[in-house]
Short mmCIF file of C-alpha atoms in Angstrom, two decimals:
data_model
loop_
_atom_site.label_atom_id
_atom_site.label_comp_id
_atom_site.label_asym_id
_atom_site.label_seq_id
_atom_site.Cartn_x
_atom_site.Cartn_y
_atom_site.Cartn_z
CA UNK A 1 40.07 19.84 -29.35
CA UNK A 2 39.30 23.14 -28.56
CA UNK A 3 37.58 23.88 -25.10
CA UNK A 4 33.86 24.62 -25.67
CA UNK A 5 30.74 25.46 -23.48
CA UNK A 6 27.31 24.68 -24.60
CA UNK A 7 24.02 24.32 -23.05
CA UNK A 8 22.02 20.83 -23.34
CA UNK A 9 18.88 20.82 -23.32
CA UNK A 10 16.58 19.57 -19.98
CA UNK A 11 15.44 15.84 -21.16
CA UNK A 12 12.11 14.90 -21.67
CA UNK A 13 10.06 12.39 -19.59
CA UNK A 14 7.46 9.98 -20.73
CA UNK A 15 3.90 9.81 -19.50
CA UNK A 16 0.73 8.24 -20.00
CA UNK A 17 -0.33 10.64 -22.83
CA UNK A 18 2.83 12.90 -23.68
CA UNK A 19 6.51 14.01 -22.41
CA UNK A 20 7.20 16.73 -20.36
CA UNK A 21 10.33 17.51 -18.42
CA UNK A 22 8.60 18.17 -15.27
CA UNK A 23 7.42 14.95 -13.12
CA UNK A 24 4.98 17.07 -11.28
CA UNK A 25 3.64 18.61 -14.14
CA UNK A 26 4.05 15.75 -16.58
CA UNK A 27 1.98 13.35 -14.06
CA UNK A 28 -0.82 16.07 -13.40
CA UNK A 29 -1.68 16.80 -17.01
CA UNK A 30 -0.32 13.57 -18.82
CA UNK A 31 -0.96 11.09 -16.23
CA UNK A 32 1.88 8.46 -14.45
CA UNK A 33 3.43 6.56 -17.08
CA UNK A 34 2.18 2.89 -16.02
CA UNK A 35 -1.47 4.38 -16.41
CA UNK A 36 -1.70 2.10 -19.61
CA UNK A 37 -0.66 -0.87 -17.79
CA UNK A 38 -3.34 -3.34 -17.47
CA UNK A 39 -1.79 -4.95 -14.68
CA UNK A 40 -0.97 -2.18 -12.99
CA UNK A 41 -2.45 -1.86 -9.73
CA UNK A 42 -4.89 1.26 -8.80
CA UNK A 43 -5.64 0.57 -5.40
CA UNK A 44 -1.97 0.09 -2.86
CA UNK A 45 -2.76 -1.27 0.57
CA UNK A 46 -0.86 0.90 3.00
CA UNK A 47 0.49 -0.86 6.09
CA UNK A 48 0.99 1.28 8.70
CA UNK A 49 3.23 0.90 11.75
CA UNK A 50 3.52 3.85 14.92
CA UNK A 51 2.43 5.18 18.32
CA UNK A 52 -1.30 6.51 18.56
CA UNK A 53 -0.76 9.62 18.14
CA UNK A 54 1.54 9.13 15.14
CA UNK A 55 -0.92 7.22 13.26
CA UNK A 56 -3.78 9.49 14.12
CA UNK A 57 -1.49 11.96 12.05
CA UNK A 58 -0.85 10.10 9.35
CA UNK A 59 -4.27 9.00 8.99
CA UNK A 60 -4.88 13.34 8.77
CA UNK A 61 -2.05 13.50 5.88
CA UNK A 62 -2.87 10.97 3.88
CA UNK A 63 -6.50 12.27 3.71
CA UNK A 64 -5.34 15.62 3.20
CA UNK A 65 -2.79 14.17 0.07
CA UNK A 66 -5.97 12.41 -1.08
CA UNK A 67 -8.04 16.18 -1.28
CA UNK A 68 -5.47 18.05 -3.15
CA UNK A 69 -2.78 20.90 -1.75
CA UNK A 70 -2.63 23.89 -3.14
CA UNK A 71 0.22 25.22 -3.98
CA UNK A 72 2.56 27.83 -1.96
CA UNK A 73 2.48 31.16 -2.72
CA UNK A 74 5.37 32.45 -4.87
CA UNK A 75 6.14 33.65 -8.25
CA UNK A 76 7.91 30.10 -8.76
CA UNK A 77 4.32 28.66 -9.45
CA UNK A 78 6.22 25.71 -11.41
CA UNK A 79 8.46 24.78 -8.85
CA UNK A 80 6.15 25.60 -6.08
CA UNK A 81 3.27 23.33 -8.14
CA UNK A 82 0.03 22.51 -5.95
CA UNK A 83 -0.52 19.22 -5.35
CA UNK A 84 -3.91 17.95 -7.25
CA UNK A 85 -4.60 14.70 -5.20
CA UNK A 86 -4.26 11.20 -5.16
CA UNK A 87 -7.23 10.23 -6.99
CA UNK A 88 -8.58 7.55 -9.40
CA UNK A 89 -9.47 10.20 -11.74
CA UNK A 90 -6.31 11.93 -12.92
CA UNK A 91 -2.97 12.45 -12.11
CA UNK A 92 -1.53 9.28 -10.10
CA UNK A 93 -5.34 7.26 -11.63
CA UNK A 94 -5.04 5.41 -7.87
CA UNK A 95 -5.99 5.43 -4.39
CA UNK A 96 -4.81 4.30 -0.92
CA UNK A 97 -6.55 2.00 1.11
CA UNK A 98 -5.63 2.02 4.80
CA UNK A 99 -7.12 1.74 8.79
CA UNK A 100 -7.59 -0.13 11.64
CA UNK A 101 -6.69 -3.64 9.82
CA UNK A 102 -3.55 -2.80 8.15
CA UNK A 103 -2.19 -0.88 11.22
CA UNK A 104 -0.19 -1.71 14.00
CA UNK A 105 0.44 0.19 17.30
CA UNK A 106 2.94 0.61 19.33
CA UNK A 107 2.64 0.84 23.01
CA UNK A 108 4.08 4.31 25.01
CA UNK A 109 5.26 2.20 27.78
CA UNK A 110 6.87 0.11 25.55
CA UNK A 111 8.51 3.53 23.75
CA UNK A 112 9.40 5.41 26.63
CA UNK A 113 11.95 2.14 28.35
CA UNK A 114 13.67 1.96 25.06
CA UNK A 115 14.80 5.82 25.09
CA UNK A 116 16.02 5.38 28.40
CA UNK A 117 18.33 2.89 27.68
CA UNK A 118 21.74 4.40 28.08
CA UNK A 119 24.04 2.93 25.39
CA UNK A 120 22.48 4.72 21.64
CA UNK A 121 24.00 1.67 19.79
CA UNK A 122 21.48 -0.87 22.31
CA UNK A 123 18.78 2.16 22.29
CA UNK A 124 18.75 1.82 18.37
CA UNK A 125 18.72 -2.35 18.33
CA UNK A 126 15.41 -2.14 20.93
CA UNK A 127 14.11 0.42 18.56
CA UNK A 128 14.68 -1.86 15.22
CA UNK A 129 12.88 -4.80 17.19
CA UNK A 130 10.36 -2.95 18.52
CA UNK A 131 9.33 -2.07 14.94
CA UNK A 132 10.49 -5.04 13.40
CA UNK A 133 8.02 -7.24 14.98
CA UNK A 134 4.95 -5.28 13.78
CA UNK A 135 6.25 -5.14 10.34
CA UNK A 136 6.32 -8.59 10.23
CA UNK A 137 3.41 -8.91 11.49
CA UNK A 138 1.56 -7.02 8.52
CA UNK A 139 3.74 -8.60 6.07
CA UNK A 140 3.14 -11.77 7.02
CA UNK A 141 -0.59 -11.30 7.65
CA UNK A 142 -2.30 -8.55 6.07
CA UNK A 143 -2.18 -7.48 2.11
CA UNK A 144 -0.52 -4.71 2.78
CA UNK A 145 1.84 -3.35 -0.74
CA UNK A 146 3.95 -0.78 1.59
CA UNK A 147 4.43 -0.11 4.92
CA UNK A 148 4.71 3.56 6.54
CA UNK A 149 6.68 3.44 9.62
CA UNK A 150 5.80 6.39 11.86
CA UNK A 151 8.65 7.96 14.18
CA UNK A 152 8.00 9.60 17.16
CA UNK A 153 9.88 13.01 17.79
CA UNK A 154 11.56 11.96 21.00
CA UNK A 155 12.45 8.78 19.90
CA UNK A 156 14.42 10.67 16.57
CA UNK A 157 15.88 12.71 19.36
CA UNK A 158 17.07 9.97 21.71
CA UNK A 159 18.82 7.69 18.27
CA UNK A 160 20.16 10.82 16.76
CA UNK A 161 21.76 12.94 19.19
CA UNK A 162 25.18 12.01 19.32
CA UNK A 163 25.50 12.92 15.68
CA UNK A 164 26.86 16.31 16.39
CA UNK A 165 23.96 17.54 14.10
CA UNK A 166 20.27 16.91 13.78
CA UNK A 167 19.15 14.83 10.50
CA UNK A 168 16.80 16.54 8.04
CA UNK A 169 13.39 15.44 9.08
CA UNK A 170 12.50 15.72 5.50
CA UNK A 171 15.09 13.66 3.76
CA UNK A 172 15.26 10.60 6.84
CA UNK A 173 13.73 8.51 4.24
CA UNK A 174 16.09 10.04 1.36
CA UNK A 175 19.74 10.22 2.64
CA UNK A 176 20.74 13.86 1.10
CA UNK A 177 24.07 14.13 0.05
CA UNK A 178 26.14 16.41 2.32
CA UNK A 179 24.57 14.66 5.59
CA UNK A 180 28.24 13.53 6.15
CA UNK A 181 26.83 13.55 10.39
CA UNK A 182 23.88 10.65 9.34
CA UNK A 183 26.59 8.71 7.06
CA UNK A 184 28.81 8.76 9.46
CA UNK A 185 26.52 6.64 12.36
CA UNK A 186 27.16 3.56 11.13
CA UNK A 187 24.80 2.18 13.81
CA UNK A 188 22.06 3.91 11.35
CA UNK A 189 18.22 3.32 12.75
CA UNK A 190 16.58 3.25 8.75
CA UNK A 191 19.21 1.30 7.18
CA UNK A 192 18.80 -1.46 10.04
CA UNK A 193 15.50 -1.58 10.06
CA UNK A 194 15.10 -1.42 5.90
CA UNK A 195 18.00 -4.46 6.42
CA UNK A 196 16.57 -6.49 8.75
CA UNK A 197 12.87 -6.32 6.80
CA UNK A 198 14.12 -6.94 3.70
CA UNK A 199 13.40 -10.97 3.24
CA UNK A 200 9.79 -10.20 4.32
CA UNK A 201 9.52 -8.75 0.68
CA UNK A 202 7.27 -5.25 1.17
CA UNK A 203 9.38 -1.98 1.03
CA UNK A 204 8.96 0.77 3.83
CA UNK A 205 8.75 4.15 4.19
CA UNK A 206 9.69 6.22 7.16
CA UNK A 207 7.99 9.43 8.05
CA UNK A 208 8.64 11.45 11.23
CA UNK A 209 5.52 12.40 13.43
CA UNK A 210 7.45 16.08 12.83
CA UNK A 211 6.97 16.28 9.29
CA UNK A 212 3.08 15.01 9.15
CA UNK A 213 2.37 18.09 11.29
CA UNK A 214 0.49 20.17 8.63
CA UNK A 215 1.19 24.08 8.19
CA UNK A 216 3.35 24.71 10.56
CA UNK A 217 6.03 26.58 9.12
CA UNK A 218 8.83 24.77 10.44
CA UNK A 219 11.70 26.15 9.52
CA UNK A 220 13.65 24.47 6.84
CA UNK A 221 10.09 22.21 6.10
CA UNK A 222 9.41 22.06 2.83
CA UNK A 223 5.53 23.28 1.71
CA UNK A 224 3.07 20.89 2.23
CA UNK A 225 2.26 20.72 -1.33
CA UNK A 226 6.08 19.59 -2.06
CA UNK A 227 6.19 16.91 0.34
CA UNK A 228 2.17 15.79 -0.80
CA UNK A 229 4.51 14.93 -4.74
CA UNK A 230 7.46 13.47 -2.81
CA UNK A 231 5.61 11.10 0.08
CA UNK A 232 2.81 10.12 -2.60
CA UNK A 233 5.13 9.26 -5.66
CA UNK A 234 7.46 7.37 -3.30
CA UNK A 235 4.63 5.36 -1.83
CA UNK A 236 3.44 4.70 -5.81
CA UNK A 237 6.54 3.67 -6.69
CA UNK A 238 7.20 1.39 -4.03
CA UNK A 239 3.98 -0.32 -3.36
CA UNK A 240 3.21 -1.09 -7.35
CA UNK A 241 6.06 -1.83 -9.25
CA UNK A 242 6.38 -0.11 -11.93
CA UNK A 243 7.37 3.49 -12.81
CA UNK A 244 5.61 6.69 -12.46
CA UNK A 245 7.47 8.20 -15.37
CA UNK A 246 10.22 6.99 -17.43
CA UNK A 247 12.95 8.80 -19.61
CA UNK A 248 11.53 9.22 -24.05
CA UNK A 249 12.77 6.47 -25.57
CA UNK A 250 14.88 7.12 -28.87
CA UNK A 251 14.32 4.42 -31.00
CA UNK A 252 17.13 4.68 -33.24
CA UNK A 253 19.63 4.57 -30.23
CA UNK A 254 20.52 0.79 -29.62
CA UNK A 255 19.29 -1.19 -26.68
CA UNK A 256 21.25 -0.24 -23.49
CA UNK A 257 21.99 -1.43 -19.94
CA UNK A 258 23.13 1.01 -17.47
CA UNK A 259 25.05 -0.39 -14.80
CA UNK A 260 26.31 1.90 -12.03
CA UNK A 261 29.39 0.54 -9.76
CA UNK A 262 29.57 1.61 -5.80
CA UNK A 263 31.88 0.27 -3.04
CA UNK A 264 30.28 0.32 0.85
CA UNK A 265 32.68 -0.33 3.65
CA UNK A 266 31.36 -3.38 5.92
CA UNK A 267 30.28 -2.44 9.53
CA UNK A 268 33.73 -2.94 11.24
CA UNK A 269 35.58 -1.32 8.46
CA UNK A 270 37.50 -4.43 7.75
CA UNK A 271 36.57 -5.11 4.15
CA UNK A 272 35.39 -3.09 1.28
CA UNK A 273 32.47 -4.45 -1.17
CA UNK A 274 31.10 -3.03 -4.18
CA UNK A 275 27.22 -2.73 -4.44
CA UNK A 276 25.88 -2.78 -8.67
CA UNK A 277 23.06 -0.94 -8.86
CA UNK A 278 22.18 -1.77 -12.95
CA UNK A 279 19.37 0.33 -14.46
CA UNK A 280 17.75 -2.31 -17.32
CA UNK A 281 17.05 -0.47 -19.76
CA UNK A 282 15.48 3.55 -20.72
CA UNK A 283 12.45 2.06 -18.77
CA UNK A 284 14.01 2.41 -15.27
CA UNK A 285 13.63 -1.25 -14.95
CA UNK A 286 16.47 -2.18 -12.20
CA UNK A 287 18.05 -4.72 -10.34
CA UNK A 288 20.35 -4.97 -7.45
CA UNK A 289 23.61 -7.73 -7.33
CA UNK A 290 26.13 -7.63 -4.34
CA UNK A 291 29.79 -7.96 -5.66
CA UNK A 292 32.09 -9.51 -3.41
CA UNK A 293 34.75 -7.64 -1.42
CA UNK A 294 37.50 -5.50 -3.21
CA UNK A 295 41.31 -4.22 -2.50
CA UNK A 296 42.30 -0.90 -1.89
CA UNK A 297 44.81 0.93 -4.09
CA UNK A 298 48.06 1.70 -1.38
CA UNK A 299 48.26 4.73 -3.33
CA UNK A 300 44.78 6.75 -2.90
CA UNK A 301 43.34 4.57 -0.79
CA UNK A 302 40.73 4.27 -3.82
CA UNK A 303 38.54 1.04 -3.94
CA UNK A 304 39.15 -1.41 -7.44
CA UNK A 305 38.27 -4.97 -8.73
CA UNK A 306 40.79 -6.91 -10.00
CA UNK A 307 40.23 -8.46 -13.75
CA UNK A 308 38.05 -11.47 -12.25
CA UNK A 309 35.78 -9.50 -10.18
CA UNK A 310 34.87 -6.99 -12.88
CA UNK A 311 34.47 -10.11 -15.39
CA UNK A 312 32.53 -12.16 -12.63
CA UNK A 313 30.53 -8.78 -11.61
CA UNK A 314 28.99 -7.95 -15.26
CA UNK A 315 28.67 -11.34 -16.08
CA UNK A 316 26.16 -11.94 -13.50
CA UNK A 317 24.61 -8.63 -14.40
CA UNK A 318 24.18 -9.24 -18.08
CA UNK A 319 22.88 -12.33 -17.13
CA UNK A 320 19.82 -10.82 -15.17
CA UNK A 321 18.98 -7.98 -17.86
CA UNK A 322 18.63 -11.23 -20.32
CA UNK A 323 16.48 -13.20 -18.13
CA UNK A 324 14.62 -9.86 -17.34
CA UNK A 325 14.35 -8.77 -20.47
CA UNK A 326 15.07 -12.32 -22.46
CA UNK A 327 17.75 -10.33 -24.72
CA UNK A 328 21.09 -8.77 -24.81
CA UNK A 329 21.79 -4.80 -25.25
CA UNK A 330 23.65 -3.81 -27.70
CA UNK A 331 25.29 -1.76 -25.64
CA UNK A 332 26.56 -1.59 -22.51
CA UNK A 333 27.10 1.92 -20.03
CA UNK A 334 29.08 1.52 -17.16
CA UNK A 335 29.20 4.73 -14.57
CA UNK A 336 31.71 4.63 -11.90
CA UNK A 337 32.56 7.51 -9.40
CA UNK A 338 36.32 6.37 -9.83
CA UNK A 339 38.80 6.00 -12.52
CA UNK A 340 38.87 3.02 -14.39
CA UNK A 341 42.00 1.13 -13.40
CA UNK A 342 43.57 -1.10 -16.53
CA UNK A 343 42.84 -4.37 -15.04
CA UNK A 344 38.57 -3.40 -14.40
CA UNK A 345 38.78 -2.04 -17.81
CA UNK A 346 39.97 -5.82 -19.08
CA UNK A 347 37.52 -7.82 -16.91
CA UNK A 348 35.04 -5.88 -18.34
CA UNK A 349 36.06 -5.93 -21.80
CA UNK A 350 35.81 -9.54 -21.48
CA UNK A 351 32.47 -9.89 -19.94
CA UNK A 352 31.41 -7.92 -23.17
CA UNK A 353 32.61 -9.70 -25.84
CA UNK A 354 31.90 -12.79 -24.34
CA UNK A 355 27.94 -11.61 -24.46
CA UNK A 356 28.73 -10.55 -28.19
CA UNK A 357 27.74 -7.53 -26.98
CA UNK A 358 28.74 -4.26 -29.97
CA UNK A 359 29.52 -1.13 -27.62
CA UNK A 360 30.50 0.07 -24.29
CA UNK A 361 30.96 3.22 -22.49
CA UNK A 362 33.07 3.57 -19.33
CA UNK A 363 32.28 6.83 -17.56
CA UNK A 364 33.68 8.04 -14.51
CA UNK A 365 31.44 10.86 -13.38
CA UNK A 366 33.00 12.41 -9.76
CA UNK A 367 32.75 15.72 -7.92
CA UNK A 368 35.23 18.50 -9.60
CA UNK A 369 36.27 21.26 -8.26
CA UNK A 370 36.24 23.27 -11.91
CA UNK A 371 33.75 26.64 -11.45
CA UNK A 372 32.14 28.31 -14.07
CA UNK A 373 30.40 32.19 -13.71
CA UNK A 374 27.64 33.69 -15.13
CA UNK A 375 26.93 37.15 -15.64
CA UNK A 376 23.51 36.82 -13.87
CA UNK A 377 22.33 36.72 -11.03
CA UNK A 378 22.03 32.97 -11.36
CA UNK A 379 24.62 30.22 -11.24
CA UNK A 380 25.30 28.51 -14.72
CA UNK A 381 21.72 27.00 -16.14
CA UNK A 382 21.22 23.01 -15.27
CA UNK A 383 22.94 21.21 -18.30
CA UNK A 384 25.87 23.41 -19.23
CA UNK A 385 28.47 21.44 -20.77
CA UNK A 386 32.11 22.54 -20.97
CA UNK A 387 34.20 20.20 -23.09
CA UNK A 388 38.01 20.33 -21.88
CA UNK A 389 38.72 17.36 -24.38
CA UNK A 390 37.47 14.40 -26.41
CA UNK A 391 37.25 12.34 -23.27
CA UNK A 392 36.83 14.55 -20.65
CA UNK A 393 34.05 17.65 -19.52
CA UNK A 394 32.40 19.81 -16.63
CA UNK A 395 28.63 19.12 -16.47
CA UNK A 396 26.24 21.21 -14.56
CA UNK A 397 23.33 18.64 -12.91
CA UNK A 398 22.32 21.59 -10.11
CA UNK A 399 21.87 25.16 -11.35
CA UNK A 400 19.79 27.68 -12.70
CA UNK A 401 16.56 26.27 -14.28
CA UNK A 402 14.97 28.19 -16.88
CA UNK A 403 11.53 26.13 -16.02
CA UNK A 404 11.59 26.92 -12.69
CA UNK A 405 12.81 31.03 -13.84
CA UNK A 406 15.48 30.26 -10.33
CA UNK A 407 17.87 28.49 -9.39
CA UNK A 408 16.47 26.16 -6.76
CA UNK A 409 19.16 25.39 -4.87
CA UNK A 410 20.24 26.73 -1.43
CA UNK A 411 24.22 26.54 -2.11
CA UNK A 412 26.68 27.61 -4.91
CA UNK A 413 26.27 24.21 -7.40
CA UNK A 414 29.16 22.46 -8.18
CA UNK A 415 29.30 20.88 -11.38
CA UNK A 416 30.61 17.46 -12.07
CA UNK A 417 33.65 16.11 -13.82
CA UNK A 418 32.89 13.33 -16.47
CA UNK A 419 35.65 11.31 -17.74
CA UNK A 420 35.00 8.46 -20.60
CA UNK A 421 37.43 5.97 -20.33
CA UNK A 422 37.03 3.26 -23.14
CA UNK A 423 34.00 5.00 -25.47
CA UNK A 424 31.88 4.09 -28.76
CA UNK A 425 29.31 7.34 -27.90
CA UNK A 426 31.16 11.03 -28.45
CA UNK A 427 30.87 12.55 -25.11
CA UNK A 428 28.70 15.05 -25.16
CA UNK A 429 26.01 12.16 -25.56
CA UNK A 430 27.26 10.44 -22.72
CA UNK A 431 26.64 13.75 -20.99
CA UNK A 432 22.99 14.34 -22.28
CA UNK A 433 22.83 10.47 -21.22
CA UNK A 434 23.68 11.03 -17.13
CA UNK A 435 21.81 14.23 -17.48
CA UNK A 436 18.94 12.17 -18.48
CA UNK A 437 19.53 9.73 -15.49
CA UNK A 438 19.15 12.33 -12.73
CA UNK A 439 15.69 12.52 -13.61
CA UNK A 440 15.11 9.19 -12.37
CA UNK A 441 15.03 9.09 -8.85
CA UNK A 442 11.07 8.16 -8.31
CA UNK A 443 12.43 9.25 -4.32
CA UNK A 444 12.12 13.44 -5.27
CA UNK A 445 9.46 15.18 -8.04
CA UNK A 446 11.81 17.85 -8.57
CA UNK A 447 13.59 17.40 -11.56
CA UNK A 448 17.56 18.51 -10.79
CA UNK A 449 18.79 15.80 -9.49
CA UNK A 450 22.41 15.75 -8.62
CA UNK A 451 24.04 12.26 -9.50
CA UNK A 452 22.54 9.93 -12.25
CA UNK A 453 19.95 6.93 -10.91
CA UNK A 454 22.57 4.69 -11.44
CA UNK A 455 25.58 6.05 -8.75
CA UNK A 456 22.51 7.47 -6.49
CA UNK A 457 21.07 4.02 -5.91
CA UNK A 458 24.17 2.43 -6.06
CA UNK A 459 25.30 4.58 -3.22
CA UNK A 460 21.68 4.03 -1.43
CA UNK A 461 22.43 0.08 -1.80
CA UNK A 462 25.48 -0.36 -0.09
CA UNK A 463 23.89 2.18 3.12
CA UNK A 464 21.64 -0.76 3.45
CA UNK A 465 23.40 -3.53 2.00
CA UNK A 466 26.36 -3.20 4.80
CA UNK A 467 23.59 -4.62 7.33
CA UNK A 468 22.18 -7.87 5.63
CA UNK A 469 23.78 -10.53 6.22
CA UNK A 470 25.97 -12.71 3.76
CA UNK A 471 23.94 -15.35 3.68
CA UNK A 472 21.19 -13.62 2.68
CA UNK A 473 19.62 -13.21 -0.77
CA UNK A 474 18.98 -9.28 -1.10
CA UNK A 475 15.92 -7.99 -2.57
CA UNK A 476 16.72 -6.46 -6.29
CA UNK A 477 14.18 -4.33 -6.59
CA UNK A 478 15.64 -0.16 -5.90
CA UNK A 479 12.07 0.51 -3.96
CA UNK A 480 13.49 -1.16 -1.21
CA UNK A 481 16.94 0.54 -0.20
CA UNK A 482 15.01 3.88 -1.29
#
């Protein structure tokens, strides 16, 4: 097969009344894609957890999110979009009910002896409690759907300064990808707290007092009207249960379960587990399984299941897509971000045919270090596609977008390598496929993701997973490691 470059086109998303490939755009005009939903709720109960001063600004962002942002100035108008409100009359079609009830605050005093402890490990524990016992409290006594944790500036300071570098205000609640300094603190503040509140069974969200602060041209702070679409569809997302948008279904592809694989290192970096993330179906439907710990190959140092664990491992998840969806796919799509080693590939296999289940995909989809060039002034375009053989290609998920008329990243993109292993689909649809799948992070309204749902929240799992404890049942729902 001859090498070959071609340019797939952005996917389409699926609202309340039409597709679109822009979330933002697609939920303004069209409406969020659950709209139909009778059950859907269209009033979420926000819980709210912080220091007076903290809530008093969230109280001022939330009715500001409510009003409508407009958008930033710039001849980017679509990527720069204004934010039109959360309303009951278009867009999101819901509204947030919060105050004095459905908050809890927490004392100064109480604050200010926890950031002088000395050791950051015990500084971060008294933190975790301190919050821990007010989330509780609003989970276990008020109807609350979500609950917004408020951080105070000095306490970010006083858990995050031995990192070496500060965290992103803007993505503490959305772990970006080349934050090596936050995934390297094991001893991590969110993931203990999102851990240790998991069995009370309503997800959080974290927000720094720093980033409620409205206009203030902090450097590096995105526009208000960006973070209005990312804090609003989060909070959507997580407190109703069902999707904001959803990729077009094509009905004369079979049924098909995605299942993304990830390993997580326990905390003493003794054993190596893998977290499943499985995506249902097109829907986004998910659900989260914890696999049981794995080997490490002596000659990469690469984490792999033997034959049982891989059987065991999509055996339980086939199980939970039928009693989700009381059916089997007809096809099963399994991303990993290693190679497929023989004995996975037969576990597998086996779990499979033992379902009766027609086709599989195994696609390993991991950083490469190919570059392409373009003549422009732009990196390649979001989507480009360069076949190196029937089993292997280069796709770009970050680059120029023709929708946005930029590129909107901040760094030279690097593309990623896919590699199909065992495949019924020809590649290139395997490619449009993951393409597809970055589009389905309900965490970020902008539309080029980097890694498919399925390895993002996979990844996102085991952060959290790492800190709840073996004898406890984790939550499957995605809203909560988000």
């Amino acid at each position: 097969m001859s090498v070959q470059i071609k340019i797939l086109d952005e996917p389409n998303l699926e609202f309340a009344n039409g597709a679109h490939i822009c979330p933002k755009a697609g939920i303004e005009t069209l409406g969020v894609y659950d709209k139909n939903d009778e059950f859907r709720q269209s009033e979420l109960r926000l819980g709210v957890v912080g220091r007076g001063e903290g809530v008093d600004l969230l109280d001022l962002w939330i009715a500001k999110c409510q009003e409508g942002i407009e958008g930033k100035e710039s001849k980017y108008s679509n990527l720069f979009r204004g934010f039109g409100g959360f309303t009951q009359h278009h867009g999101f079609y819901a509204k947030f009910l919060y105050g004095p009830t459905l908050t809890r605050t927490i004392q100064k005093s109480e604050l200010n002896k926890t950031l002088k402890i000395e050791s950051r490990e015990q500084r971060v524990k008294v933190c975790v409690d301190l919050y821990f016992d007010q989330i509780r409290f609003l989970a276990e006594h008020r109807p609350v759907d979500v609950i917004i944790c408020v951080i105070p500036n000095d306490m970010f300071d006083a858990l995050t300064k031995k990192m070496g570098k500060e965290e992103d205000p803007e993505n503490y609640d959305s772990d970006s990808d080349d934050d090596k300094a936050k995934s390297s603190l094991e001893h991590n503040f969110r993931r203990l707290l999102k851990a240790k509140s998991m069995h009370l069974g309503k997800p959080l969200q974290l927000v720094l007092e720093k980033s409620l602060s409205i206009d203030t041209g902090n450097k590096g702070q995105q526009d208000d009207a960006t973070r209005a679409w990312n804090f609003c569809t989060a909070l959507y997302y997580k407190g109703n249960k069902t999707i904001p948008w959803r990729l077009v279904e094509e009905t004369h592809k079979p049924k098909t379960c995605y299942v993304g694989i990830g390993f997580y290192k326990s905390r003493d970096n003794e054993t190596v587990s893998t977290s499943l993330a499985q995506v249902f179906d097109e829907f986004g439907h998910g659900v989260i399984l914890r696999g049981s710990p794995v080997q490490l190959d002596k000659r990469d140092r690469r984490p792999y299941m033997n034959e049982e664990q891989a059987f065991e491992l999509l055996m339980n998840a086939l199980n939970e897509y039928d009693h989700a969806l009381m059916q089997m796919p007809a096809r099963i799509v399994i991303h990993k971000s290693s190679n497929f080693r023989e004995e996975e590939i037969r576990g597998f296999t086996r779990a499979i045919e033992n379902k009766g289940i027609r086709m599989k995909d195994f696609v390993t989809i991991m950083e490469s270090k190919v570059r392409l060039y373009s003549y422009e002034q732009y990196p390649p375009v979001r989507g480009t596609l360069l076949s190196l053989s029937e089993s292997k290609a280069i796709l770009y998920t970050k680059g120029a977008v023709n929708f946005y008329k930029t590129y909107p990243g901040m760094y030279v993109p690097s593309p990623l390598e896919i590699r199909a292993f065992e495949h019924d689909s020809s590649l290139e649809d395997l490619c449009e496929e993951a393409l597809g799948l970055t589009k389905m992070n309900w965490n970020n309204t902008q539309f080029d993701g980097r890694y498919p749902i399925t390895l993002e929240c996979s990844r996102k799992v085991g952060e959290i997973m790492k800190y709840v404890e073996a004898n406890e049942k984790p939550q499957v729902s995605y809203s909560f490691y988000m």
